């Protein structure tokens, strides 16, 4: 059987997307990822942000000067369950990272990707530097990655399957996501504008879209009201820390090349351009458009380069399908991709995880 014959189903036709079985290898990747994160969770002691989260969460409120309430309240609750246990404190972060990896694979499956494409999506997401860096401890970015990836998955389902319930679920995800980190709300607004501007507009004309928007606003409203009542302190904080990391504007674009892994850039870049290259994916052009607009907004606003991290699992899920086709055209390409994933896992682990002895860091 020729490589072309193998590659044909990976094009992601509407008919194929309903018949693709979910690969059990994806669950194995998720299990290994979570296990590694938990194994690393007790090293190096508390991060200063975690201590702040615990203290802030002990003073329950609808918001705090620099963030919404969900992560501080969760950190306080986990510490209350097992005081002083880093393992218990950081377990939710490891689980959230695993769910994000699972969603990346589900995005590939939703687009008709077979087991190979699903495994590529999951593996690339699991070994990404950003995923390991923020998921072995408590971080608002970890939860932002999950909510933004879930939003991407539900948006794809809504467009591809004309699914109203997916739009309602997206509203729930955005509303809850804002209570962890506000960026997902901005992504949702930009995504809606992209749908209006370049289409498809049909999903936004349904009552499901209106209901989803109302649910999102209702869930996010307590935090928004708190911010308004206290003079929008998070905007002040954001202004004060603008450009304080990753080299500011000068380092913004180079940092994107290492966010996943330098050798895996072609995978997410394939996801960025696939909706413009594949006729059957035309209705997904709003996704790369959303990424580009968000990048411009953060670049112009001097935002942190890692703010774009939450969009990469969706791009990896999309890019896994053309990458899978690419590997099937020549046998050695599978080996090259595998080597790239292994090298990325090793380098990302050394850089992002607390693996090295503490004395070597002094």
Short mmCIF file of C-alpha atoms in Angstrom, two decimals, residues 93-278:
data_model
loop_
_atom_site.label_atom_id
_atom_site.label_comp_id
_atom_site.label_asym_id
_atom_site.label_seq_id
_atom_site.Cartn_x
_atom_site.Cartn_y
_atom_site.Cartn_z
CA UNK A 93 -1.69 21.85 37.81
CA UNK A 94 -0.40 18.47 36.61
CA UNK A 95 -3.94 17.26 35.91
CA UNK A 96 -4.80 20.46 34.04
CA UNK A 97 -1.67 20.06 31.90
CA UNK A 98 -2.69 16.51 31.06
CA UNK A 99 -6.19 17.64 30.08
CA UNK A 100 -4.68 20.30 27.81
CA UNK A 101 -2.60 17.63 26.07
CA UNK A 102 -5.71 15.49 25.71
CA UNK A 103 -7.60 18.40 24.13
CA UNK A 104 -4.80 18.97 21.59
CA UNK A 105 -5.22 15.35 20.49
CA UNK A 106 -9.01 15.76 20.39
CA UNK A 107 -8.59 18.78 18.10
CA UNK A 108 -6.58 16.60 15.72
CA UNK A 109 -9.26 13.92 15.93
CA UNK A 110 -12.03 16.45 15.35
CA UNK A 111 -10.33 17.48 12.12
CA UNK A 112 -10.19 13.86 10.94
CA UNK A 113 -6.75 13.03 12.23
CA UNK A 114 -5.96 9.35 12.69
CA UNK A 115 -4.02 7.79 15.55
CA UNK A 116 -0.71 9.05 14.15
CA UNK A 117 -1.91 12.65 14.04
CA UNK A 118 -3.44 12.41 17.52
CA UNK A 119 -0.19 11.06 18.98
CA UNK A 120 1.82 13.81 17.28
CA UNK A 121 -0.50 16.48 18.71
CA UNK A 122 -0.35 14.99 22.20
CA UNK A 123 3.40 14.37 22.18
CA UNK A 124 4.29 17.84 20.91
CA UNK A 125 2.04 19.47 23.49
CA UNK A 126 3.27 17.30 26.36
CA UNK A 127 6.97 18.03 25.73
CA UNK A 128 6.48 21.73 25.05
CA UNK A 129 8.66 23.98 27.15
CA UNK A 130 5.74 26.17 28.17
CA UNK A 131 3.66 23.19 29.32
CA UNK A 132 6.40 21.79 31.53
CA UNK A 133 7.46 25.18 32.88
CA UNK A 134 4.05 26.22 34.19
CA UNK A 135 2.55 22.85 35.11
CA UNK A 136 4.97 21.47 37.71
CA UNK A 137 3.89 24.24 40.06
CA UNK A 138 0.85 26.45 40.63
CA UNK A 139 0.45 29.07 37.91
CA UNK A 140 -2.48 30.96 36.43
CA UNK A 141 -1.04 30.30 32.97
CA UNK A 142 -1.58 26.55 33.42
CA UNK A 143 -5.33 27.07 33.79
CA UNK A 144 -5.34 29.65 30.99
CA UNK A 145 -3.87 27.05 28.63
CA UNK A 146 -6.66 24.63 29.46
CA UNK A 147 -9.48 27.15 29.06
CA UNK A 148 -8.10 28.61 25.81
CA UNK A 149 -7.47 25.17 24.31
CA UNK A 150 -10.97 24.07 25.32
CA UNK A 151 -12.33 27.22 23.68
CA UNK A 152 -10.45 26.38 20.48
CA UNK A 153 -11.74 22.81 20.49
CA UNK A 154 -15.34 23.89 21.06
CA UNK A 155 -15.10 26.61 18.41
CA UNK A 156 -13.91 24.02 15.90
CA UNK A 157 -16.79 21.69 16.80
CA UNK A 158 -19.28 24.54 16.54
CA UNK A 159 -18.07 25.47 13.06
CA UNK A 160 -17.41 21.99 11.67
CA UNK A 161 -20.50 20.28 13.07
CA UNK A 162 -22.81 23.30 13.26
CA UNK A 163 -23.08 22.48 16.95
CA UNK A 164 -25.10 24.83 19.11
CA UNK A 165 -24.29 23.03 22.39
CA UNK A 166 -20.59 23.55 21.63
CA UNK A 167 -21.20 27.31 21.59
CA UNK A 168 -22.98 27.16 24.93
CA UNK A 169 -20.17 25.06 26.39
CA UNK A 170 -17.66 27.59 25.03
CA UNK A 171 -19.46 30.28 27.02
CA UNK A 172 -19.09 28.24 30.19
CA UNK A 173 -15.39 27.67 29.47
CA UNK A 174 -14.73 31.35 28.83
CA UNK A 175 -16.64 32.49 31.93
CA UNK A 176 -14.85 30.06 34.23
CA UNK A 177 -11.56 30.69 32.46
CA UNK A 178 -11.75 34.42 33.14
CA UNK A 179 -12.03 33.58 36.83
CA UNK A 180 -8.57 32.01 36.54
CA UNK A 181 -6.93 34.43 34.08
CA UNK A 182 -8.67 37.15 32.02
CA UNK A 183 -6.77 36.50 28.76
CA UNK A 184 -9.21 33.84 27.57
CA UNK A 185 -11.93 36.48 27.55
CA UNK A 186 -9.87 38.62 25.19
CA UNK A 187 -9.19 35.58 22.99
CA UNK A 188 -12.94 34.88 22.82
CA UNK A 189 -13.70 38.47 21.80
CA UNK A 190 -11.00 38.45 19.10
CA UNK A 191 -12.22 35.06 17.88
CA UNK A 192 -15.79 36.35 17.59
CA UNK A 193 -14.61 39.42 15.68
CA UNK A 194 -12.58 37.17 13.36
CA UNK A 195 -15.68 35.06 12.69
CA UNK A 196 -17.66 38.20 11.87
CA UNK A 197 -14.92 39.56 9.63
CA UNK A 198 -13.90 36.47 7.65
CA UNK A 199 -16.55 33.91 8.55
CA UNK A 200 -18.19 31.61 8.88
CA UNK A 201 -20.81 33.85 10.48
CA UNK A 202 -23.58 31.25 10.71
CA UNK A 203 -22.69 30.01 14.24
CA UNK A 204 -22.96 33.54 15.61
CA UNK A 205 -26.50 33.97 14.26
CA UNK A 206 -27.98 31.29 16.51
CA UNK A 207 -29.54 31.67 19.92
CA UNK A 208 -26.90 29.21 21.15
CA UNK A 209 -24.24 31.88 20.54
CA UNK A 210 -26.26 34.46 22.45
CA UNK A 211 -26.80 32.04 25.32
CA UNK A 212 -23.10 31.20 25.41
CA UNK A 213 -22.19 34.89 25.54
CA UNK A 214 -24.64 35.51 28.37
CA UNK A 215 -23.29 32.57 30.37
CA UNK A 216 -19.71 33.77 29.86
CA UNK A 217 -20.59 37.26 31.05
CA UNK A 218 -22.58 35.97 34.03
CA UNK A 219 -19.72 33.74 35.21
CA UNK A 220 -17.07 36.43 34.73
CA UNK A 221 -19.18 39.26 36.13
CA UNK A 222 -18.30 38.87 39.85
CA UNK A 223 -14.62 39.42 39.07
CA UNK A 224 -15.32 42.26 36.64
CA UNK A 225 -17.51 44.01 39.22
CA UNK A 226 -14.81 43.59 41.88
CA UNK A 227 -12.24 45.15 39.56
CA UNK A 228 -14.57 48.04 38.73
CA UNK A 229 -15.33 48.71 42.38
CA UNK A 230 -11.61 48.84 43.20
CA UNK A 231 -10.52 51.05 40.31
CA UNK A 232 -9.35 48.35 37.88
CA UNK A 233 -6.12 47.54 39.75
CA UNK A 234 -5.20 44.68 37.40
CA UNK A 235 -4.86 47.14 34.53
CA UNK A 236 -2.45 49.15 36.66
CA UNK A 237 -0.44 46.05 37.48
CA UNK A 238 -0.38 45.02 33.80
CA UNK A 239 0.90 48.47 32.83
CA UNK A 240 3.63 48.38 35.49
CA UNK A 241 4.98 44.96 34.48
CA UNK A 242 4.70 45.48 30.70
CA UNK A 243 7.87 44.48 28.91
CA UNK A 244 9.55 43.33 32.10
CA UNK A 245 10.27 39.80 30.86
CA UNK A 246 11.45 37.92 27.77
CA UNK A 247 13.32 40.94 26.44
CA UNK A 248 10.25 43.13 25.96
CA UNK A 249 9.15 43.83 22.39
CA UNK A 250 12.57 42.91 21.00
CA UNK A 251 12.34 39.43 22.46
CA UNK A 252 8.65 38.85 21.78
CA UNK A 253 8.92 37.12 18.40
CA UNK A 254 12.14 35.15 19.10
CA UNK A 255 10.55 33.86 22.30
CA UNK A 256 7.68 32.37 20.29
CA UNK A 257 10.19 30.12 18.53
CA UNK A 258 11.21 28.51 21.81
CA UNK A 259 7.80 28.47 23.50
CA UNK A 260 7.08 24.94 22.25
CA UNK A 261 10.55 23.91 21.05
CA UNK A 262 12.76 25.29 18.28
CA UNK A 263 12.71 21.96 16.44
CA UNK A 264 8.91 21.63 16.71
CA UNK A 265 8.12 25.08 15.29
CA UNK A 266 7.19 23.49 11.90
CA UNK A 267 4.37 21.55 13.60
CA UNK A 268 2.52 24.53 15.06
CA UNK A 269 3.38 26.65 12.03
CA UNK A 270 1.70 23.99 9.88
CA UNK A 271 -1.40 24.47 12.02
CA UNK A 272 -1.16 28.21 11.48
CA UNK A 273 -1.14 27.97 7.70
CA UNK A 274 -3.22 24.81 7.08
CA UNK A 275 -6.61 26.63 7.04
CA UNK A 276 -5.25 28.80 4.21
CA UNK A 277 -3.78 25.88 2.24
CA UNK A 278 -6.50 23.24 2.57
#
